[in-house]
Amino acid sequence: MPTMDQVNIKDKTFALSIPESDILQAVEAVAQCINRDLAGQDPLFVCVLNGAFMFAADLMKRIDIPCEITFVKLSSYSGDSTTGTVKEIMGLNKSIEGRNVVVVEDIVDTGITMESILRSLRGKGARSIRVATFLQKPDALQRDITVDYVAMQIPNDFIVGYGLDYDGYGRNLKDIYTIVK
Ligand code: IMP
Ligand code: MG
């Protein structure tokens, strides 16, 4: 799909805010840090579905050390705002015991989702747990969580594209679009 200046999804209009070239440059920078930090540590990436699928794919293509990936599926959003409760739809089906885990998320917004993921991963014997997120909205953070790798920081506005959705739509966009108010 070509890059458009604006997209309409359901009742809302979104304007191009981060083009694909900037996204991929930021993903490359995170991959380089992980390649360096986790060399020889056989990392296990835990991709948080649905939103992180595109980031995880582009990130993994740039990881050049031996590693594995597994998936969990959570849901917390309804429409364009967080519900505050996180549902686990598909749990871990792989042991993380003794592993150096890297949680791969699309965005850390309030931090409620990440806090709940970290809570469910702790106590399962991982050697270390790191967090890599494509986006972070620092102004929205409500939880005391440490994010080890952030590809891009964005203002506290609702966005779609690159895996992130509005009511299920917009995940297929290769660029990021911000809601027009
Ligand atoms: P948190 O629990 O508030 O940190 O929200 C994290 C989850 O909400 C992310 O994994 C996303 O799926 C979703 N989310 C947060 N902000 C946005 C946004 O601007 N657009 C689409 N989804 C978002
Ligand atoms: Mg998500």
PDB file of C-alpha atoms and ligand atoms in Angstrom:
ATOM      1  CA  MET A   1       0.000   0.000   0.000  1.00  0.00           C
ATOM      2  CA  PRO A   2       1.410   3.465  -0.818  1.00  0.00           C
ATOM      3  CA  THR A   3       2.055   6.081   1.865  1.00  0.00           C
ATOM      4  CA  MET A   4      -0.931   8.405   2.124  1.00  0.00           C
ATOM      5  CA  ASP A   5      -1.066  11.806   3.847  1.00  0.00           C
ATOM      6  CA  GLN A   6      -4.278  10.876   5.653  1.00  0.00           C
ATOM      7  CA  VAL A   7      -6.373   7.785   6.288  1.00  0.00           C
ATOM      8  CA  ASN A   8      -9.964   7.419   7.459  1.00  0.00           C
ATOM      9  CA  ILE A   9     -10.785   4.522   9.754  1.00  0.00           C
ATOM     10  CA  LYS A  10     -14.407   4.189  10.773  1.00  0.00           C
ATOM     11  CA  ASP A  11     -15.433   7.562  12.273  1.00  0.00           C
ATOM     12  CA  LYS A  12     -11.914   8.978  12.642  1.00  0.00           C
ATOM     13  CA  THR A  13      -9.251  10.662  10.494  1.00  0.00           C
ATOM     14  CA  PHE A  14      -5.542  10.045  10.997  1.00  0.00           C
ATOM     15  CA  ALA A  15      -2.604  12.010   9.514  1.00  0.00           C
ATOM     16  CA  LEU A  16       0.796  10.588   8.582  1.00  0.00           C
ATOM     17  CA  SER A  17       3.216  11.135  11.481  1.00  0.00           C
ATOM     18  CA  ILE A  18       6.068   8.597  11.221  1.00  0.00           C
ATOM     19  CA  PRO A  19       7.076   7.322   7.768  1.00  0.00           C
ATOM     20  CA  GLU A  20       8.284   3.762   7.248  1.00  0.00           C
ATOM     21  CA  SER A  21      11.906   4.841   6.651  1.00  0.00           C
ATOM     22  CA  ASP A  22      12.099   6.459  10.116  1.00  0.00           C
ATOM     23  CA  ILE A  23      10.455   3.400  11.676  1.00  0.00           C
ATOM     24  CA  LEU A  24      12.945   0.979  10.140  1.00  0.00           C
ATOM     25  CA  GLN A  25      15.910   3.127  11.126  1.00  0.00           C
ATOM     26  CA  ALA A  26      14.700   3.107  14.748  1.00  0.00           C
ATOM     27  CA  VAL A  27      14.120  -0.663  14.676  1.00  0.00           C
ATOM     28  CA  GLU A  28      17.636  -1.169  13.311  1.00  0.00           C
ATOM     29  CA  ALA A  29      19.087   0.837  16.231  1.00  0.00           C
ATOM     30  CA  VAL A  30      17.246  -1.340  18.783  1.00  0.00           C
ATOM     31  CA  ALA A  31      18.394  -4.518  17.017  1.00  0.00           C
ATOM     32  CA  GLN A  32      22.013  -3.368  17.170  1.00  0.00           C
ATOM     33  CA  CYS A  33      21.743  -2.762  20.936  1.00  0.00           C
ATOM     34  CA  ILE A  34      20.187  -6.201  21.491  1.00  0.00           C
ATOM     35  CA  ASN A  35      22.791  -7.909  19.278  1.00  0.00           C
ATOM     36  CA  ARG A  36      25.481  -6.300  21.394  1.00  0.00           C
ATOM     37  CA  ASP A  37      23.882  -6.705  24.856  1.00  0.00           C
ATOM     38  CA  LEU A  38      22.666 -10.290  24.414  1.00  0.00           C
ATOM     39  CA  ALA A  39      25.485 -11.804  22.383  1.00  0.00           C
ATOM     40  CA  GLY A  40      26.124 -15.357  23.601  1.00  0.00           C
ATOM     41  CA  GLN A  41      23.013 -15.298  25.848  1.00  0.00           C
ATOM     42  CA  ASP A  42      20.597 -17.241  23.613  1.00  0.00           C
ATOM     43  CA  PRO A  43      17.721 -14.757  24.083  1.00  0.00           C
ATOM     44  CA  LEU A  44      14.083 -15.832  23.963  1.00  0.00           C
ATOM     45  CA  PHE A  45      11.875 -13.106  22.494  1.00  0.00           C
ATOM     46  CA  VAL A  46       8.295 -13.069  23.766  1.00  0.00           C
ATOM     47  CA  CYS A  47       6.161 -11.166  21.247  1.00  0.00           C
ATOM     48  CA  VAL A  48       2.961  -9.683  22.640  1.00  0.00           C
ATOM     49  CA  LEU A  49       0.161 -10.146  20.107  1.00  0.00           C
ATOM     50  CA  ASN A  50      -1.623  -8.640  18.378  1.00  0.00           C
ATOM     51  CA  GLY A  51       0.021  -5.228  18.168  1.00  0.00           C
ATOM     52  CA  ALA A  52       3.691  -6.222  18.207  1.00  0.00           C
ATOM     53  CA  PHE A  53       3.647  -8.589  15.228  1.00  0.00           C
ATOM     54  CA  MET A  54       5.058  -6.106  12.740  1.00  0.00           C
ATOM     55  CA  PHE A  55       7.742  -4.710  15.055  1.00  0.00           C
ATOM     56  CA  ALA A  56       8.718  -8.241  16.076  1.00  0.00           C
ATOM     57  CA  ALA A  57       9.073  -9.287  12.421  1.00  0.00           C
ATOM     58  CA  ASP A  58      11.257  -6.325  11.461  1.00  0.00           C
ATOM     59  CA  LEU A  59      13.276  -6.617  14.677  1.00  0.00           C
ATOM     60  CA  MET A  60      13.910 -10.357  14.285  1.00  0.00           C
ATOM     61  CA  LYS A  61      15.156  -9.873  10.722  1.00  0.00           C
ATOM     62  CA  ARG A  62      17.874  -7.659  12.168  1.00  0.00           C
ATOM     63  CA  ILE A  63      18.904  -9.905  15.091  1.00  0.00           C
ATOM     64  CA  ASP A  64      22.072 -11.699  14.070  1.00  0.00           C
ATOM     65  CA  ILE A  65      22.739 -13.767  17.216  1.00  0.00           C
ATOM     66  CA  PRO A  66      21.196 -17.197  17.927  1.00  0.00           C
ATOM     67  CA  CYS A  67      17.728 -16.660  19.439  1.00  0.00           C
ATOM     68  CA  GLU A  68      14.191 -17.996  19.667  1.00  0.00           C
ATOM     69  CA  ILE A  69      10.784 -16.323  19.563  1.00  0.00           C
ATOM     70  CA  THR A  70       7.467 -17.271  21.142  1.00  0.00           C
ATOM     71  CA  PHE A  71       4.120 -15.487  21.369  1.00  0.00           C
ATOM     72  CA  VAL A  72       1.544 -14.509  23.958  1.00  0.00           C
ATOM     73  CA  LYS A  73      -1.746 -12.818  23.237  1.00  0.00           C
ATOM     74  CA  LEU A  74      -3.328 -10.169  25.427  1.00  0.00           C
ATOM     75  CA  SER A  75      -6.116  -7.682  25.088  1.00  0.00           C
ATOM     76  CA  SER A  76      -6.683  -4.463  27.025  1.00  0.00           C
ATOM     77  CA  TYR A  77      -7.979  -1.918  24.562  1.00  0.00           C
ATOM     78  CA  SER A  78     -11.528  -1.315  23.467  1.00  0.00           C
ATOM     79  CA  GLY A  79     -11.855   1.257  20.654  1.00  0.00           C
ATOM     80  CA  ASP A  80      -9.412   4.088  21.325  1.00  0.00           C
ATOM     81  CA  SER A  81      -8.957   3.908  25.088  1.00  0.00           C
ATOM     82  CA  THR A  82      -7.520   1.432  27.524  1.00  0.00           C
ATOM     83  CA  THR A  83      -9.961  -0.534  29.668  1.00  0.00           C
ATOM     84  CA  GLY A  84      -7.455  -0.895  32.490  1.00  0.00           C
ATOM     85  CA  THR A  85      -7.919  -4.643  32.694  1.00  0.00           C
ATOM     86  CA  VAL A  86      -5.685  -6.994  30.775  1.00  0.00           C
ATOM     87  CA  LYS A  87      -7.087 -10.279  29.475  1.00  0.00           C
ATOM     88  CA  GLU A  88      -4.736 -13.155  28.698  1.00  0.00           C
ATOM     89  CA  ILE A  89      -6.079 -14.788  25.560  1.00  0.00           C
ATOM     90  CA  MET A  90      -3.119 -17.070  24.809  1.00  0.00           C
ATOM     91  CA  GLY A  91      -0.475 -17.776  27.455  1.00  0.00           C
ATOM     92  CA  LEU A  92       3.138 -18.890  27.285  1.00  0.00           C
ATOM     93  CA  ASN A  93       3.563 -22.393  25.895  1.00  0.00           C
ATOM     94  CA  LYS A  94       7.334 -22.448  26.190  1.00  0.00           C
ATOM     95  CA  SER A  95       9.522 -22.667  29.280  1.00  0.00           C
ATOM     96  CA  ILE A  96      11.456 -19.516  30.126  1.00  0.00           C
ATOM     97  CA  GLU A  97      13.452 -21.220  32.855  1.00  0.00           C
ATOM     98  CA  GLY A  98      17.091 -20.127  32.765  1.00  0.00           C
ATOM     99  CA  ARG A  99      16.435 -17.985  29.662  1.00  0.00           C
ATOM    100  CA  ASN A 100      17.274 -14.378  28.934  1.00  0.00           C
ATOM    101  CA  VAL A 101      13.839 -13.121  27.969  1.00  0.00           C
ATOM    102  CA  VAL A 102      13.096 -10.044  25.860  1.00  0.00           C
ATOM    103  CA  VAL A 103       9.431  -9.021  25.902  1.00  0.00           C
ATOM    104  CA  VAL A 104       8.556  -7.416  22.549  1.00  0.00           C
ATOM    105  CA  GLU A 105       5.670  -4.907  22.713  1.00  0.00           C
ATOM    106  CA  ASP A 106       4.208  -2.436  20.247  1.00  0.00           C
ATOM    107  CA  ILE A 107       3.697   0.396  22.714  1.00  0.00           C
ATOM    108  CA  VAL A 108       3.978   1.177  26.408  1.00  0.00           C
ATOM    109  CA  ASP A 109       1.188   3.644  27.114  1.00  0.00           C
ATOM    110  CA  THR A 110      -0.044   3.637  30.741  1.00  0.00           C
ATOM    111  CA  GLY A 111       2.232   0.658  31.437  1.00  0.00           C
ATOM    112  CA  ILE A 112      -0.652  -1.418  32.831  1.00  0.00           C
ATOM    113  CA  THR A 113      -0.273  -4.095  30.151  1.00  0.00           C
ATOM    114  CA  MET A 114       3.497  -4.346  30.573  1.00  0.00           C
ATOM    115  CA  GLU A 115       3.187  -4.505  34.351  1.00  0.00           C
ATOM    116  CA  SER A 116       0.773  -7.398  34.045  1.00  0.00           C
ATOM    117  CA  ILE A 117       3.017  -9.217  31.517  1.00  0.00           C
ATOM    118  CA  LEU A 118       6.049  -8.816  33.771  1.00  0.00           C
ATOM    119  CA  ARG A 119       4.044 -10.038  36.767  1.00  0.00           C
ATOM    120  CA  SER A 120       3.024 -13.189  34.904  1.00  0.00           C
ATOM    121  CA  LEU A 121       6.590 -13.847  33.694  1.00  0.00           C
ATOM    122  CA  ARG A 122       8.228 -13.399  37.089  1.00  0.00           C
ATOM    123  CA  GLY A 123       8.553 -16.512  39.213  1.00  0.00           C
ATOM    124  CA  LYS A 124       8.962 -18.716  36.137  1.00  0.00           C
ATOM    125  CA  GLY A 125      12.731 -18.999  36.588  1.00  0.00           C
ATOM    126  CA  ALA A 126      13.932 -16.679  33.806  1.00  0.00           C
ATOM    127  CA  ARG A 127      17.574 -15.710  34.112  1.00  0.00           C
ATOM    128  CA  SER A 128      16.769 -12.138  33.072  1.00  0.00           C
ATOM    129  CA  ILE A 129      13.778 -10.262  31.680  1.00  0.00           C
ATOM    130  CA  ARG A 130      14.151  -7.230  29.429  1.00  0.00           C
ATOM    131  CA  VAL A 131      11.542  -5.134  27.675  1.00  0.00           C
ATOM    132  CA  ALA A 132      11.775  -3.892  24.077  1.00  0.00           C
ATOM    133  CA  THR A 133       8.983  -1.638  22.881  1.00  0.00           C
ATOM    134  CA  PHE A 134       8.555  -0.036  19.497  1.00  0.00           C
ATOM    135  CA  LEU A 135       6.821   3.057  20.910  1.00  0.00           C
ATOM    136  CA  GLN A 136       6.562   4.700  24.290  1.00  0.00           C
ATOM    137  CA  LYS A 137       4.235   7.514  25.357  1.00  0.00           C
ATOM    138  CA  PRO A 138       6.262   8.776  28.341  1.00  0.00           C
ATOM    139  CA  ASP A 139       3.590  11.295  29.388  1.00  0.00           C
ATOM    140  CA  ALA A 140       1.012   8.511  29.811  1.00  0.00           C
ATOM    141  CA  LEU A 141       3.065   6.205  32.034  1.00  0.00           C
ATOM    142  CA  GLN A 142       1.272   5.358  35.296  1.00  0.00           C
ATOM    143  CA  ARG A 143       3.301   2.376  36.437  1.00  0.00           C
ATOM    144  CA  ASP A 144       6.825   2.010  37.743  1.00  0.00           C
ATOM    145  CA  ILE A 145       8.265  -0.201  35.027  1.00  0.00           C
ATOM    146  CA  THR A 146      11.665  -0.193  33.365  1.00  0.00           C
ATOM    147  CA  VAL A 147      11.737  -0.333  29.590  1.00  0.00           C
ATOM    148  CA  ASP A 148      15.171  -1.409  28.360  1.00  0.00           C
ATOM    149  CA  TYR A 149      14.792  -0.672  24.656  1.00  0.00           C
ATOM    150  CA  VAL A 150      12.551   1.988  23.084  1.00  0.00           C
ATOM    151  CA  ALA A 151      12.621   2.490  19.324  1.00  0.00           C
ATOM    152  CA  MET A 152      10.662   5.786  19.360  1.00  0.00           C
ATOM    153  CA  GLN A 153       9.002   8.075  21.877  1.00  0.00           C
ATOM    154  CA  ILE A 154       5.760   9.776  20.863  1.00  0.00           C
ATOM    155  CA  PRO A 155       3.360  12.333  22.363  1.00  0.00           C
ATOM    156  CA  ASN A 156       0.289  11.176  24.229  1.00  0.00           C
ATOM    157  CA  ASP A 157      -1.976  10.972  21.153  1.00  0.00           C
ATOM    158  CA  PHE A 158      -3.794   7.993  19.692  1.00  0.00           C
ATOM    159  CA  ILE A 159      -2.009   6.461  16.695  1.00  0.00           C
ATOM    160  CA  VAL A 160      -2.543   3.620  14.208  1.00  0.00           C
ATOM    161  CA  GLY A 161      -0.387   1.652  11.810  1.00  0.00           C
ATOM    162  CA  TYR A 162       2.622  -0.647  11.944  1.00  0.00           C
ATOM    163  CA  GLY A 163       0.645  -3.240  13.888  1.00  0.00           C
ATOM    164  CA  LEU A 164      -1.374  -0.817  16.016  1.00  0.00           C
ATOM    165  CA  ASP A 165      -5.105  -0.614  15.467  1.00  0.00           C
ATOM    166  CA  TYR A 166      -8.229   1.418  15.941  1.00  0.00           C
ATOM    167  CA  ASP A 167     -10.996  -1.074  16.682  1.00  0.00           C
ATOM    168  CA  GLY A 168      -9.156  -3.807  14.793  1.00  0.00           C
ATOM    169  CA  TYR A 169      -8.366  -1.717  11.688  1.00  0.00           C
ATOM    170  CA  GLY A 170      -5.184   0.014  10.542  1.00  0.00           C
ATOM    171  CA  ARG A 171      -2.692  -2.655  11.616  1.00  0.00           C
ATOM    172  CA  ASN A 172      -1.670  -3.214   7.986  1.00  0.00           C
ATOM    173  CA  LEU A 173      -0.414   0.360   7.461  1.00  0.00           C
ATOM    174  CA  LYS A 174       3.379   0.424   7.062  1.00  0.00           C
ATOM    175  CA  ASP A 175       3.629   4.001   8.374  1.00  0.00           C
ATOM    176  CA  ILE A 176       2.283   5.490  11.625  1.00  0.00           C
ATOM    177  CA  TYR A 177      -0.683   7.878  11.586  1.00  0.00           C
ATOM    178  CA  THR A 178      -1.847  10.160  14.423  1.00  0.00           C
ATOM    179  CA  ILE A 179      -5.461  10.974  15.133  1.00  0.00           C
ATOM    180  CA  VAL A 180      -6.663  14.354  13.849  1.00  0.00           C
ATOM    181  CA  LYS A 181      -8.682  16.155  16.492  1.00  0.00           C
TER     182      LYS A 181
HETATM  183  P1  IMP B   1      -1.086   0.258  28.342  1.00  0.00           P
HETATM  184  O1  IMP B   1      -1.530  -0.929  29.107  1.00  0.00           O
HETATM  185  O2  IMP B   1      -1.918   1.471  28.655  1.00  0.00           O
HETATM  186  O3  IMP B   1       0.396   0.553  28.453  1.00  0.00           O
HETATM  187  O4  IMP B   1      -1.423   0.011  26.838  1.00  0.00           O
HETATM  188  C1  IMP B   1      -0.709  -0.837  26.081  1.00  0.00           C
HETATM  189  C2  IMP B   1      -1.524  -1.404  24.950  1.00  0.00           C
HETATM  190  O5  IMP B   1      -2.562  -0.516  24.515  1.00  0.00           O
HETATM  191  C3  IMP B   1      -0.607  -1.585  23.800  1.00  0.00           C
HETATM  192  O6  IMP B   1      -0.071  -2.877  23.790  1.00  0.00           O
HETATM  193  C4  IMP B   1      -1.482  -1.296  22.602  1.00  0.00           C
HETATM  194  O7  IMP B   1      -2.034  -2.505  22.134  1.00  0.00           O
HETATM  195  C5  IMP B   1      -2.573  -0.399  23.097  1.00  0.00           C
HETATM  196  N1  IMP B   1      -2.350   1.024  22.748  1.00  0.00           N
HETATM  197  C6  IMP B   1      -1.835   2.016  23.526  1.00  0.00           C
HETATM  198  N2  IMP B   1      -1.774   3.192  22.885  1.00  0.00           N
HETATM  199  C7  IMP B   1      -2.260   2.958  21.652  1.00  0.00           C
HETATM  200  C8  IMP B   1      -2.459   3.806  20.482  1.00  0.00           C
HETATM  201  O8  IMP B   1      -2.150   5.013  20.436  1.00  0.00           O
HETATM  202  N3  IMP B   1      -2.992   3.186  19.391  1.00  0.00           N
HETATM  203  C9  IMP B   1      -3.330   1.859  19.370  1.00  0.00           C
HETATM  204  N4  IMP B   1      -3.169   1.036  20.426  1.00  0.00           N
HETATM  205  C10 IMP B   1      -2.640   1.583  21.552  1.00  0.00           C
HETATM  206 MG    MG B   2      -0.120  -4.395  22.430  1.00  0.00          MG
END
